[in-house]
mmCIF file with all atom_site columns, C-alpha atoms in Angstrom:
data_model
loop_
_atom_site.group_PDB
_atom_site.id
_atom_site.type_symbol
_atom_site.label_atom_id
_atom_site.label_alt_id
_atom_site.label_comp_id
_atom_site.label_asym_id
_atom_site.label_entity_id
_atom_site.label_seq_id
_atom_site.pdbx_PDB_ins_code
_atom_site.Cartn_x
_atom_site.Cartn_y
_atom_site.Cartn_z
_atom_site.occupancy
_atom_site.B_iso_or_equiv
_atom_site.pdbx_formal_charge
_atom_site.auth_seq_id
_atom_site.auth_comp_id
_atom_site.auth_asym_id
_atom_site.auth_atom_id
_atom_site.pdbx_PDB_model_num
ATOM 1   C CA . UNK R 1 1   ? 0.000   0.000   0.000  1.00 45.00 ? 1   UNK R CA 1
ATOM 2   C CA . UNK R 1 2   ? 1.662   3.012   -1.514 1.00 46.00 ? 2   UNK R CA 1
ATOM 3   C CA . UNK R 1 3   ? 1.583   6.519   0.943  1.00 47.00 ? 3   UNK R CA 1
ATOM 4   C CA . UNK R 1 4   ? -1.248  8.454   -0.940 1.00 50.00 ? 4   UNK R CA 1
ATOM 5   C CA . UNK R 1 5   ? 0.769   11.993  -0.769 1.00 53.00 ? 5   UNK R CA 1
ATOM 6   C CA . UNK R 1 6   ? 3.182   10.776  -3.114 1.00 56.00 ? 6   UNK R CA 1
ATOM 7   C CA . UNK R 1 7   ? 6.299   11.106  -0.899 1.00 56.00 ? 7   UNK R CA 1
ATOM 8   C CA . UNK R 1 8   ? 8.731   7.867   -0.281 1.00 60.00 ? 8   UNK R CA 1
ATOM 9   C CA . UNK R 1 9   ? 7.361   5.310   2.644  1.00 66.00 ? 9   UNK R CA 1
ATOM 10  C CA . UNK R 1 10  ? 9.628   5.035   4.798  1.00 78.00 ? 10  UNK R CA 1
ATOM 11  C CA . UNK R 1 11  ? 10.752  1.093   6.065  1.00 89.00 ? 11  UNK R CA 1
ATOM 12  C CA . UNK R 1 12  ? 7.912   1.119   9.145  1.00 94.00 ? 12  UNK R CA 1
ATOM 13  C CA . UNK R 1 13  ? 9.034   -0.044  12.664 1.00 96.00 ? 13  UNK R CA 1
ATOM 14  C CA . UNK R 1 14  ? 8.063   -2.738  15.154 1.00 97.00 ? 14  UNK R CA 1
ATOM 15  C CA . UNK R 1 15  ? 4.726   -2.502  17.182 1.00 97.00 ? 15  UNK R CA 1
ATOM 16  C CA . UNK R 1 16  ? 2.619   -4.726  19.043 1.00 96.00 ? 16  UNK R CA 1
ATOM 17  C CA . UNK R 1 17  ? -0.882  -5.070  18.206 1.00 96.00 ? 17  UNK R CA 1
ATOM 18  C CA . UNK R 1 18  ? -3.531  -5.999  20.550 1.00 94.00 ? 18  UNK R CA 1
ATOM 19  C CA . UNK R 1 19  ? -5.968  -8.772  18.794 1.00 92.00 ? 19  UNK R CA 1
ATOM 20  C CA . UNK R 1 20  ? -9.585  -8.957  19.843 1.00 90.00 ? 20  UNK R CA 1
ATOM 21  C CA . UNK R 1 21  ? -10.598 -11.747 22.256 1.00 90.00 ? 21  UNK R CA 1
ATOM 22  C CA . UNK R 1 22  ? -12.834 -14.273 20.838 1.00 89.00 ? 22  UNK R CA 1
ATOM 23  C CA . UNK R 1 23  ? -15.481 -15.426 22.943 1.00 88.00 ? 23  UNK R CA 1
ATOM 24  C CA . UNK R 1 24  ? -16.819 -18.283 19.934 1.00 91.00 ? 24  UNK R CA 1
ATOM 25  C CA . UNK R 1 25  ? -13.544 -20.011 20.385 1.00 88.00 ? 25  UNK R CA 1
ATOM 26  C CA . UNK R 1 26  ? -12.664 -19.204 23.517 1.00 89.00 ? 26  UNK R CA 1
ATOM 27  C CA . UNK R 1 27  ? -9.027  -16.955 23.211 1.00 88.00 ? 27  UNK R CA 1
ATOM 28  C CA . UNK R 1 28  ? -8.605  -14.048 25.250 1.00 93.00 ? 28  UNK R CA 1
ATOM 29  C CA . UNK R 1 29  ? -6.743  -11.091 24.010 1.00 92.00 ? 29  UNK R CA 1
ATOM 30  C CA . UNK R 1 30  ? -3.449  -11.785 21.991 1.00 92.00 ? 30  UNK R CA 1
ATOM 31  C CA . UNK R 1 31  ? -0.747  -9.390  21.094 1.00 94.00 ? 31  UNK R CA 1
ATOM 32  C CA . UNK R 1 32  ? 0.808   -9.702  17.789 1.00 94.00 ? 32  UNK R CA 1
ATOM 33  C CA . UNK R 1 33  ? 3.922   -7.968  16.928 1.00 96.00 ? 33  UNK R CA 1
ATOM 34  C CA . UNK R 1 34  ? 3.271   -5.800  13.379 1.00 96.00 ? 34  UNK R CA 1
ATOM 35  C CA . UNK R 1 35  ? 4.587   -3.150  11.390 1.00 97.00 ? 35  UNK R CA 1
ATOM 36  C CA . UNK R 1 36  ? 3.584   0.475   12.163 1.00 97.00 ? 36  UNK R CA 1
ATOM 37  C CA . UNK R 1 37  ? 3.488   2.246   9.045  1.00 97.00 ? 37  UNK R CA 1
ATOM 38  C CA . UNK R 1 38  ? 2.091   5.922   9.774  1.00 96.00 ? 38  UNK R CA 1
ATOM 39  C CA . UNK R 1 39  ? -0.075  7.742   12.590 1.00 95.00 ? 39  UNK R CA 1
ATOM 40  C CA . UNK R 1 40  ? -3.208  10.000  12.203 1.00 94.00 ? 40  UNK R CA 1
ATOM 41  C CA . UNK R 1 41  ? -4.596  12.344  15.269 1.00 92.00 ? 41  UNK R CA 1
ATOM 42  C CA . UNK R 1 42  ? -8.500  12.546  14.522 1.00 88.00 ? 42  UNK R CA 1
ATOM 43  C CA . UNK R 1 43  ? -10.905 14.371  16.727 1.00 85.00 ? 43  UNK R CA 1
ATOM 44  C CA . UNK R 1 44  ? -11.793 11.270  18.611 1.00 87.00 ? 44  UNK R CA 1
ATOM 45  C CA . UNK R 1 45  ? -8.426  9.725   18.992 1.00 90.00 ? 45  UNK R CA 1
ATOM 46  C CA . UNK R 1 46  ? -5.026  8.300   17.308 1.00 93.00 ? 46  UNK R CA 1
ATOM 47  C CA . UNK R 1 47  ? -5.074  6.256   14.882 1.00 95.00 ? 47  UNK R CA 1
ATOM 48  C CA . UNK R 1 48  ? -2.321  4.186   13.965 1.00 96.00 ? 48  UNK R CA 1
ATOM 49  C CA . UNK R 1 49  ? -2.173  1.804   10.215 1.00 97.00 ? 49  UNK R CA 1
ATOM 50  C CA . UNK R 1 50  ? -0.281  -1.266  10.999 1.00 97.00 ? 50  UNK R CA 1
ATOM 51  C CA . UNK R 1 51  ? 1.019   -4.124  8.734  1.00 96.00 ? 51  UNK R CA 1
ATOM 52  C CA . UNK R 1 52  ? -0.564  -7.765  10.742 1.00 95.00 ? 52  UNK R CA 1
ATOM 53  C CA . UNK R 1 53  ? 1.449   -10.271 9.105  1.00 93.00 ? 53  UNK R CA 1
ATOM 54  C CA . UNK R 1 54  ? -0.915  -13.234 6.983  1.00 93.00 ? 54  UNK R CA 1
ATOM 55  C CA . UNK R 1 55  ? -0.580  -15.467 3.953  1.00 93.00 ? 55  UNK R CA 1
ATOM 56  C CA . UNK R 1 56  ? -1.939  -15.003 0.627  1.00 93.00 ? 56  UNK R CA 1
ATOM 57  C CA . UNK R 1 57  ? -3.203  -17.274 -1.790 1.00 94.00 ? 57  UNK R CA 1
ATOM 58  C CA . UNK R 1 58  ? -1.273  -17.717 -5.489 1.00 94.00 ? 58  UNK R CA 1
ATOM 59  C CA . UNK R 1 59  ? -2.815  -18.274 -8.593 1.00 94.00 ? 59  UNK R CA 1
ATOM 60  C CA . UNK R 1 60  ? -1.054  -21.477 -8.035 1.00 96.00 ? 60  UNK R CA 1
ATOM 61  C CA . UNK R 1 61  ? -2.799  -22.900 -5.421 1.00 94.00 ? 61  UNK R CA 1
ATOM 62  C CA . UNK R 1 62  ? 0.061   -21.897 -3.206 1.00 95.00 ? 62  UNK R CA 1
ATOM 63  C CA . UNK R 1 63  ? 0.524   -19.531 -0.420 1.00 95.00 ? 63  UNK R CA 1
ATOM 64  C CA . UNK R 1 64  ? 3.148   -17.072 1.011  1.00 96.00 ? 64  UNK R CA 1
ATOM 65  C CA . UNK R 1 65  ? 3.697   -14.731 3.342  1.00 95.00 ? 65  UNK R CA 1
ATOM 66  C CA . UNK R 1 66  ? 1.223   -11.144 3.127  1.00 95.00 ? 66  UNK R CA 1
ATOM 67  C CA . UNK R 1 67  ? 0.901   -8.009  5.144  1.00 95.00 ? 67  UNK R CA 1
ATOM 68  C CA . UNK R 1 68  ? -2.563  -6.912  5.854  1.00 94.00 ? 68  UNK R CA 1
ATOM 69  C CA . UNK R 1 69  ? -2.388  -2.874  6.699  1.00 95.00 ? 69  UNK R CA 1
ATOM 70  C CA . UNK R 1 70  ? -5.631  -1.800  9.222  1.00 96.00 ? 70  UNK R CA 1
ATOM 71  C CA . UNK R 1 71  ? -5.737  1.486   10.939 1.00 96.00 ? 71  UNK R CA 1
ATOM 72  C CA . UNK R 1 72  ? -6.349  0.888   14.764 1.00 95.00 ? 72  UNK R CA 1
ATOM 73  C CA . UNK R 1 73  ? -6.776  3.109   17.438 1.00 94.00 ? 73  UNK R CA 1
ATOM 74  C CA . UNK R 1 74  ? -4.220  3.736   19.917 1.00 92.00 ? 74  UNK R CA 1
ATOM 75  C CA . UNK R 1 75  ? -3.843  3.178   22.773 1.00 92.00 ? 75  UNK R CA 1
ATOM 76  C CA . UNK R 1 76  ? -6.469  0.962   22.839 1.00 92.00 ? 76  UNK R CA 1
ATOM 77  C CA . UNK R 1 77  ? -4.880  -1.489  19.922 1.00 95.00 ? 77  UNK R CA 1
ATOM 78  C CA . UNK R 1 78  ? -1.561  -0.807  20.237 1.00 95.00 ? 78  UNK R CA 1
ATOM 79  C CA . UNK R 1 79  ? 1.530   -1.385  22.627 1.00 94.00 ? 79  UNK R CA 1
ATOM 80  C CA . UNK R 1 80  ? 5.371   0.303   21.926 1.00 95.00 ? 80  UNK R CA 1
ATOM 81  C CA . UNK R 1 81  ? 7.793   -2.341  21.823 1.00 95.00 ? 81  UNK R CA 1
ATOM 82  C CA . UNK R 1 82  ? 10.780  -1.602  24.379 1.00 95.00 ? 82  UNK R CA 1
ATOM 83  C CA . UNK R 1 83  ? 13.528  0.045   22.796 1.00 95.00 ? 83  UNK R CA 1
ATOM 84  C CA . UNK R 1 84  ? 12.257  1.343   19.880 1.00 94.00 ? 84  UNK R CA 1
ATOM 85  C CA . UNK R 1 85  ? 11.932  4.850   18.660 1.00 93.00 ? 85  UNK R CA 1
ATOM 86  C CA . UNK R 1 86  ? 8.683   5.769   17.262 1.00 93.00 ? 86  UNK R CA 1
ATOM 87  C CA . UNK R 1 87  ? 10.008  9.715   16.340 1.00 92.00 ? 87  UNK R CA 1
ATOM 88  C CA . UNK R 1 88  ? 10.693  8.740   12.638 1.00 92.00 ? 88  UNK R CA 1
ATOM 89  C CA . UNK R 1 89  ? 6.943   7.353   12.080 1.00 95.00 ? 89  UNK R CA 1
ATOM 90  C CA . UNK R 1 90  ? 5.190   9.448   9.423  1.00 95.00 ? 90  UNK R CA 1
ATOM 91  C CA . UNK R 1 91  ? 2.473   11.340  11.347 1.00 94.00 ? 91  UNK R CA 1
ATOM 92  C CA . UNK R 1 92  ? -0.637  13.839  10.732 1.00 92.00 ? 92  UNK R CA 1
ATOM 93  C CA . UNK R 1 93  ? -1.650  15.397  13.539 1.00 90.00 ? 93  UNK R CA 1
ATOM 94  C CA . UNK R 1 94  ? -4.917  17.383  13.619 1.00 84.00 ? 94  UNK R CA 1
ATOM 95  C CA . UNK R 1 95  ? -5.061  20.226  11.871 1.00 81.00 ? 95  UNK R CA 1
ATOM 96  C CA . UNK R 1 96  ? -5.869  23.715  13.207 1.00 76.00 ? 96  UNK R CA 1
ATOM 97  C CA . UNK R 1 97  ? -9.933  24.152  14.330 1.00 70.00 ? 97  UNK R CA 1
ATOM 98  C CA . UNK R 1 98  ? -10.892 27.094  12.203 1.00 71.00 ? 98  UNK R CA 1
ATOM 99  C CA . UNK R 1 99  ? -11.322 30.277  14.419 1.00 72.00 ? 99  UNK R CA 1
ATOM 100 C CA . UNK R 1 100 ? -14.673 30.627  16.350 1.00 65.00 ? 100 UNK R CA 1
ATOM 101 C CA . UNK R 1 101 ? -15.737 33.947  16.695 1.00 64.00 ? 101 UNK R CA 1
ATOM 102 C CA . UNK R 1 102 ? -16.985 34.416  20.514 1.00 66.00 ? 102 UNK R CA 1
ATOM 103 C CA . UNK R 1 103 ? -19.865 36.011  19.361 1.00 61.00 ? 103 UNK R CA 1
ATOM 104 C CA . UNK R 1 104 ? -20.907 32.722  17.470 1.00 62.00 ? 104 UNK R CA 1
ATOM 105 C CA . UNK R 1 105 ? -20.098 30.349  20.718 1.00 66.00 ? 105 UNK R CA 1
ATOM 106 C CA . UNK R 1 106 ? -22.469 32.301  22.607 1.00 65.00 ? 106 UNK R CA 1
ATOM 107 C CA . UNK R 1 107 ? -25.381 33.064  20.102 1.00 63.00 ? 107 UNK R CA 1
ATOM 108 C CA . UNK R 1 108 ? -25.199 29.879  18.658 1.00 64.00 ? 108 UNK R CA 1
ATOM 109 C CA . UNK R 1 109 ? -26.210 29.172  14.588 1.00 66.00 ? 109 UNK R CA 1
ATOM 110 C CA . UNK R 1 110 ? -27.616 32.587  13.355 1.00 67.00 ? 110 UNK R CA 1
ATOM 111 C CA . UNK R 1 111 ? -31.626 32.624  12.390 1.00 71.00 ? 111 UNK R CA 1
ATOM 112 C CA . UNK R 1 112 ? -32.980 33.643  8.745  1.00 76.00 ? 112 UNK R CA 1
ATOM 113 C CA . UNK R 1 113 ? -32.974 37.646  8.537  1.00 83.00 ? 113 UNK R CA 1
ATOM 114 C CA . UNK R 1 114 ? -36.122 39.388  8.589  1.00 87.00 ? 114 UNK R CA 1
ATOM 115 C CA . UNK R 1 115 ? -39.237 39.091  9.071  1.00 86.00 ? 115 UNK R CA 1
ATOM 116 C CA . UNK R 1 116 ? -43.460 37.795  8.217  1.00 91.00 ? 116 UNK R CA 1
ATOM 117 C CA . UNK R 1 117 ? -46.291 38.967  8.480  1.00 91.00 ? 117 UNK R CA 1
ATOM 118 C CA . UNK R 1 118 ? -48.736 36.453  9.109  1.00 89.00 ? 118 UNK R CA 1
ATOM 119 C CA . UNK R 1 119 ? -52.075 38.626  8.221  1.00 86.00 ? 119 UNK R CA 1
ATOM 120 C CA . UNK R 1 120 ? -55.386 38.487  10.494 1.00 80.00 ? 120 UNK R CA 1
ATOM 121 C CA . UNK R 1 121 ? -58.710 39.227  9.324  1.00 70.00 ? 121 UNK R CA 1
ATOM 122 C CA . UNK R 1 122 ? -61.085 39.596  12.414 1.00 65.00 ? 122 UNK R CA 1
ATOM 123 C CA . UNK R 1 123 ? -64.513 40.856  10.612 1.00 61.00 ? 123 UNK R CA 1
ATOM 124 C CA . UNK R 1 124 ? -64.702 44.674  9.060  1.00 66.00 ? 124 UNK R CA 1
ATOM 125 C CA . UNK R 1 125 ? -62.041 47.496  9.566  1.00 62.00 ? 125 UNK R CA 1
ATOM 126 C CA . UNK R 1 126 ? -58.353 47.399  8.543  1.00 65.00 ? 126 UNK R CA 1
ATOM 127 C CA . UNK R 1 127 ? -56.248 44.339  8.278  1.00 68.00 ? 127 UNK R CA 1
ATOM 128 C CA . UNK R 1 128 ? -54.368 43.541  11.611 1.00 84.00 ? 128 UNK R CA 1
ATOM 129 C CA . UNK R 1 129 ? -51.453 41.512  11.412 1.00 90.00 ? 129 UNK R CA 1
ATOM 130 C CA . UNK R 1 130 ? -48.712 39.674  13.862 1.00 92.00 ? 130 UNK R CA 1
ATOM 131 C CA . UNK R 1 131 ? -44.647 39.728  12.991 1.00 92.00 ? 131 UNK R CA 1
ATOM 132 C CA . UNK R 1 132 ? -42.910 36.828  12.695 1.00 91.00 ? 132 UNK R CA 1
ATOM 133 C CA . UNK R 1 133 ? -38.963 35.744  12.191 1.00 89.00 ? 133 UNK R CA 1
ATOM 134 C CA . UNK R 1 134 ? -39.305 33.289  9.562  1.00 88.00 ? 134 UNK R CA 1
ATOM 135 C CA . UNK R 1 135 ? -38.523 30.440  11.462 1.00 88.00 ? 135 UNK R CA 1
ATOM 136 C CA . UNK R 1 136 ? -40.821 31.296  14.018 1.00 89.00 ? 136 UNK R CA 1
ATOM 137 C CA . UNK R 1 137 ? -43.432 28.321  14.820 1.00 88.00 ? 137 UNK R CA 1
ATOM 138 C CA . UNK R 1 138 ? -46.679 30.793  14.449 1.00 88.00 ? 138 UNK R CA 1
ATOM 139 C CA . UNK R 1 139 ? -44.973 32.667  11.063 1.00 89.00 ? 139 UNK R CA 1
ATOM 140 C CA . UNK R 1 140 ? -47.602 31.424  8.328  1.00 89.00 ? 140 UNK R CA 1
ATOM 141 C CA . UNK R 1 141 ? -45.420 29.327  5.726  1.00 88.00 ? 141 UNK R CA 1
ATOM 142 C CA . UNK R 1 142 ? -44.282 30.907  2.286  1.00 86.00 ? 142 UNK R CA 1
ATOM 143 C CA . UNK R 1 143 ? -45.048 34.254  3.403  1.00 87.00 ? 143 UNK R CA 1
ATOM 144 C CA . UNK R 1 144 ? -42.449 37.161  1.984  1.00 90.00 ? 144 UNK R CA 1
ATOM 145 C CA . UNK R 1 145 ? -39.442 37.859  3.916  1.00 90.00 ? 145 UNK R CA 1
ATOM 146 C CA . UNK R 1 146 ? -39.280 41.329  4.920  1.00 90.00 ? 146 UNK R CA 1
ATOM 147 C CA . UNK R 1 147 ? -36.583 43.427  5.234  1.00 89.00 ? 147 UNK R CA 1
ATOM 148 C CA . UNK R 1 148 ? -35.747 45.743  8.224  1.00 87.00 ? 148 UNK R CA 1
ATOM 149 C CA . UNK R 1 149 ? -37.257 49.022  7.170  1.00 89.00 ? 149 UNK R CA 1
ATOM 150 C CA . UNK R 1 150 ? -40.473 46.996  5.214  1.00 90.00 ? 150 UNK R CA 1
ATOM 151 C CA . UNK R 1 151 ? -40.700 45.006  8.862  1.00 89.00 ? 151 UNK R CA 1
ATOM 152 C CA . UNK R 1 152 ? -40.589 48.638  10.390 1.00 90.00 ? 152 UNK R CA 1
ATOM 153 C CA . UNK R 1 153 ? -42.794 50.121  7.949  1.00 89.00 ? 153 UNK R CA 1
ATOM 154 C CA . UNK R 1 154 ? -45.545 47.191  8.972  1.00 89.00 ? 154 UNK R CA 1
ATOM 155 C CA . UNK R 1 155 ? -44.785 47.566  13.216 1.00 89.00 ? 155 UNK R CA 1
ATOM 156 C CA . UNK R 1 156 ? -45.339 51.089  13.154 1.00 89.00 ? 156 UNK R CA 1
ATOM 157 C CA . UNK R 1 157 ? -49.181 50.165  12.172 1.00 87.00 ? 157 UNK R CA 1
ATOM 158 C CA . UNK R 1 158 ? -51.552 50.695  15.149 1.00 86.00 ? 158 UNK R CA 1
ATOM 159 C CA . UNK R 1 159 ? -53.343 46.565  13.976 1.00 86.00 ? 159 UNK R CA 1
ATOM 160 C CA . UNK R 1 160 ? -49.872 44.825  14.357 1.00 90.00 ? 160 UNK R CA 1
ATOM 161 C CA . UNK R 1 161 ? -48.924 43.205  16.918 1.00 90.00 ? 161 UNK R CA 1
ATOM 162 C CA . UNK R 1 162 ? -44.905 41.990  17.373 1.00 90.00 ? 162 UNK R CA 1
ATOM 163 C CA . UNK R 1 163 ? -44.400 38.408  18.007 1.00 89.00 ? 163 UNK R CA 1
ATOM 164 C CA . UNK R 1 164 ? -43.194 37.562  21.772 1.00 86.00 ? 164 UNK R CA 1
ATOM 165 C CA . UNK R 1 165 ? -42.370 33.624  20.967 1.00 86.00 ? 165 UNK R CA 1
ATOM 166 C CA . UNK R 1 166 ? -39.791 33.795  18.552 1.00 85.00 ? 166 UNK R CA 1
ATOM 167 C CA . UNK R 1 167 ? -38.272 37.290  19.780 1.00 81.00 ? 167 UNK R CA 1
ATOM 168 C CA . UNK R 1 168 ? -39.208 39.662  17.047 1.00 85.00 ? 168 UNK R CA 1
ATOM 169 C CA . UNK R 1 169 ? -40.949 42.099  19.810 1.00 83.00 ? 169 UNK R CA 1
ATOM 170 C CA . UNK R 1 170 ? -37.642 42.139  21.314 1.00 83.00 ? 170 UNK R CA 1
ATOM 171 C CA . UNK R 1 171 ? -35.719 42.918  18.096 1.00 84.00 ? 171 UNK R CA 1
ATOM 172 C CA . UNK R 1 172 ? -37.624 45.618  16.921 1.00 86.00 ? 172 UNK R CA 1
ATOM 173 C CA . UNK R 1 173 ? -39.252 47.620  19.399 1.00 82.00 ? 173 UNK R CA 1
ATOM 174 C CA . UNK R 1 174 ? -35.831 49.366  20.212 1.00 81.00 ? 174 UNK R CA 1
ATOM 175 C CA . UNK R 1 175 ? -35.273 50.454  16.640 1.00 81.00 ? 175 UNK R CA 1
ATOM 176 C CA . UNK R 1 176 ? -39.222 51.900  16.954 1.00 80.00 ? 176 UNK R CA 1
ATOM 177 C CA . UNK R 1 177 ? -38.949 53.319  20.084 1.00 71.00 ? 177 UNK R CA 1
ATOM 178 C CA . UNK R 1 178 ? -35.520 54.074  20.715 1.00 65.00 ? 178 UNK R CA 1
ATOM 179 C CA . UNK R 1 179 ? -33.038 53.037  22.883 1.00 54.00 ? 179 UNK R CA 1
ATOM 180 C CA . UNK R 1 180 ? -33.554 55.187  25.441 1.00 54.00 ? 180 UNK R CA 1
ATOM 181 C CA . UNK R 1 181 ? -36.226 53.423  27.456 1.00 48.00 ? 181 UNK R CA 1
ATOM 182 C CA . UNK R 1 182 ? -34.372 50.621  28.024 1.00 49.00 ? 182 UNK R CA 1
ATOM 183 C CA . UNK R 1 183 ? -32.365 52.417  30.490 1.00 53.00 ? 183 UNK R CA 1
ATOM 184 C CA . UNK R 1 184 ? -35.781 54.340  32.123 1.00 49.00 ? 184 UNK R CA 1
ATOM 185 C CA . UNK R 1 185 ? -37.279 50.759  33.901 1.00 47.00 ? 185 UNK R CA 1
#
């Protein structure tokens, strides 16, 4: 099994394997000593690919000696053998988690922008209507997204009402009111 970056493989060293126990037959744990060829650090763990040796079969009907390569994890699979130094085995360690901004680890995954209006007919006089964020529960489905100043527009009439569930009440009655009291409770 060639390395897939292209580079040389270097000759792997000695490693001991631990085998699973079979309960069928009745073996316990066995430790096989195998090739390590190369080391990956995943989120969950190491993993190590190691050469077990086996046999293969020949066109001829005959057999000879293989190497099956597995990646294991380690510790769990795998035991150093004394004296020898694992600092030449090709590794990968984890790369770099991309940047998290704080304001994302706190807020969480951002909701759709704007807003809907889901409209309310109650009898005769003008149309009263409620404000939604789109991914409200109570925001009627396939209803146009409004932008800030259109969601404005629509709060500023005396029949709508601003959405308490989903947070919309608390969005934009600042930017209709003003900031100012906030600080007057």
């Amino acid at each position: 099994m060639p390395p897939s970056d292209g580079a040389p493989e270097r000759s792997p060293v000695p490693v001991r394997v631990v085998l699973p126990a079979d309960p069928v037959l009745g073996h316990p744990e066995q430790e096989v000593v195998a090739r390590l060829w190369r080391r990956r650090q995943t989120e969950k763990g190491w993993l190590y690919l190691v050469g077990l040796p086996s046999f293969r079969d020949l066109d001829d009907g005959g057999v000879e000696a293989a190497e099956y390569r597995v990646w294991v994890r380690a510790p769990e699979h795998v035991r150093p053998v004394d004296g020898v130094d694992y600092d030449q085995v090709p590794t990968e360690p984890l790369p770099p988690a991309p940047p998290t901004s704080t304001v994302r680890e706190v807020l969480g995954e951002r909701r759709p922008s704007g807003w809907v209006l889901a409209k309310v007919r109650e009898g005769r006089g003008p149309a009263r209507g409620v404000l939604h964020a789109p991914d409200c529960e109570e925001a009627p489905e396939g209803a146009p997204v409004l932008d800030v100043q259109r969601a404005l527009d629509v709060a500023e009439n005396p029949g709508t009402q601003l959405c308490t569930l989903c947070g919309c009440a608390q969005e934009l009655t600042p930017m209709l009111s003003g900031f100012d009291h906030i600080t007057d409770s």
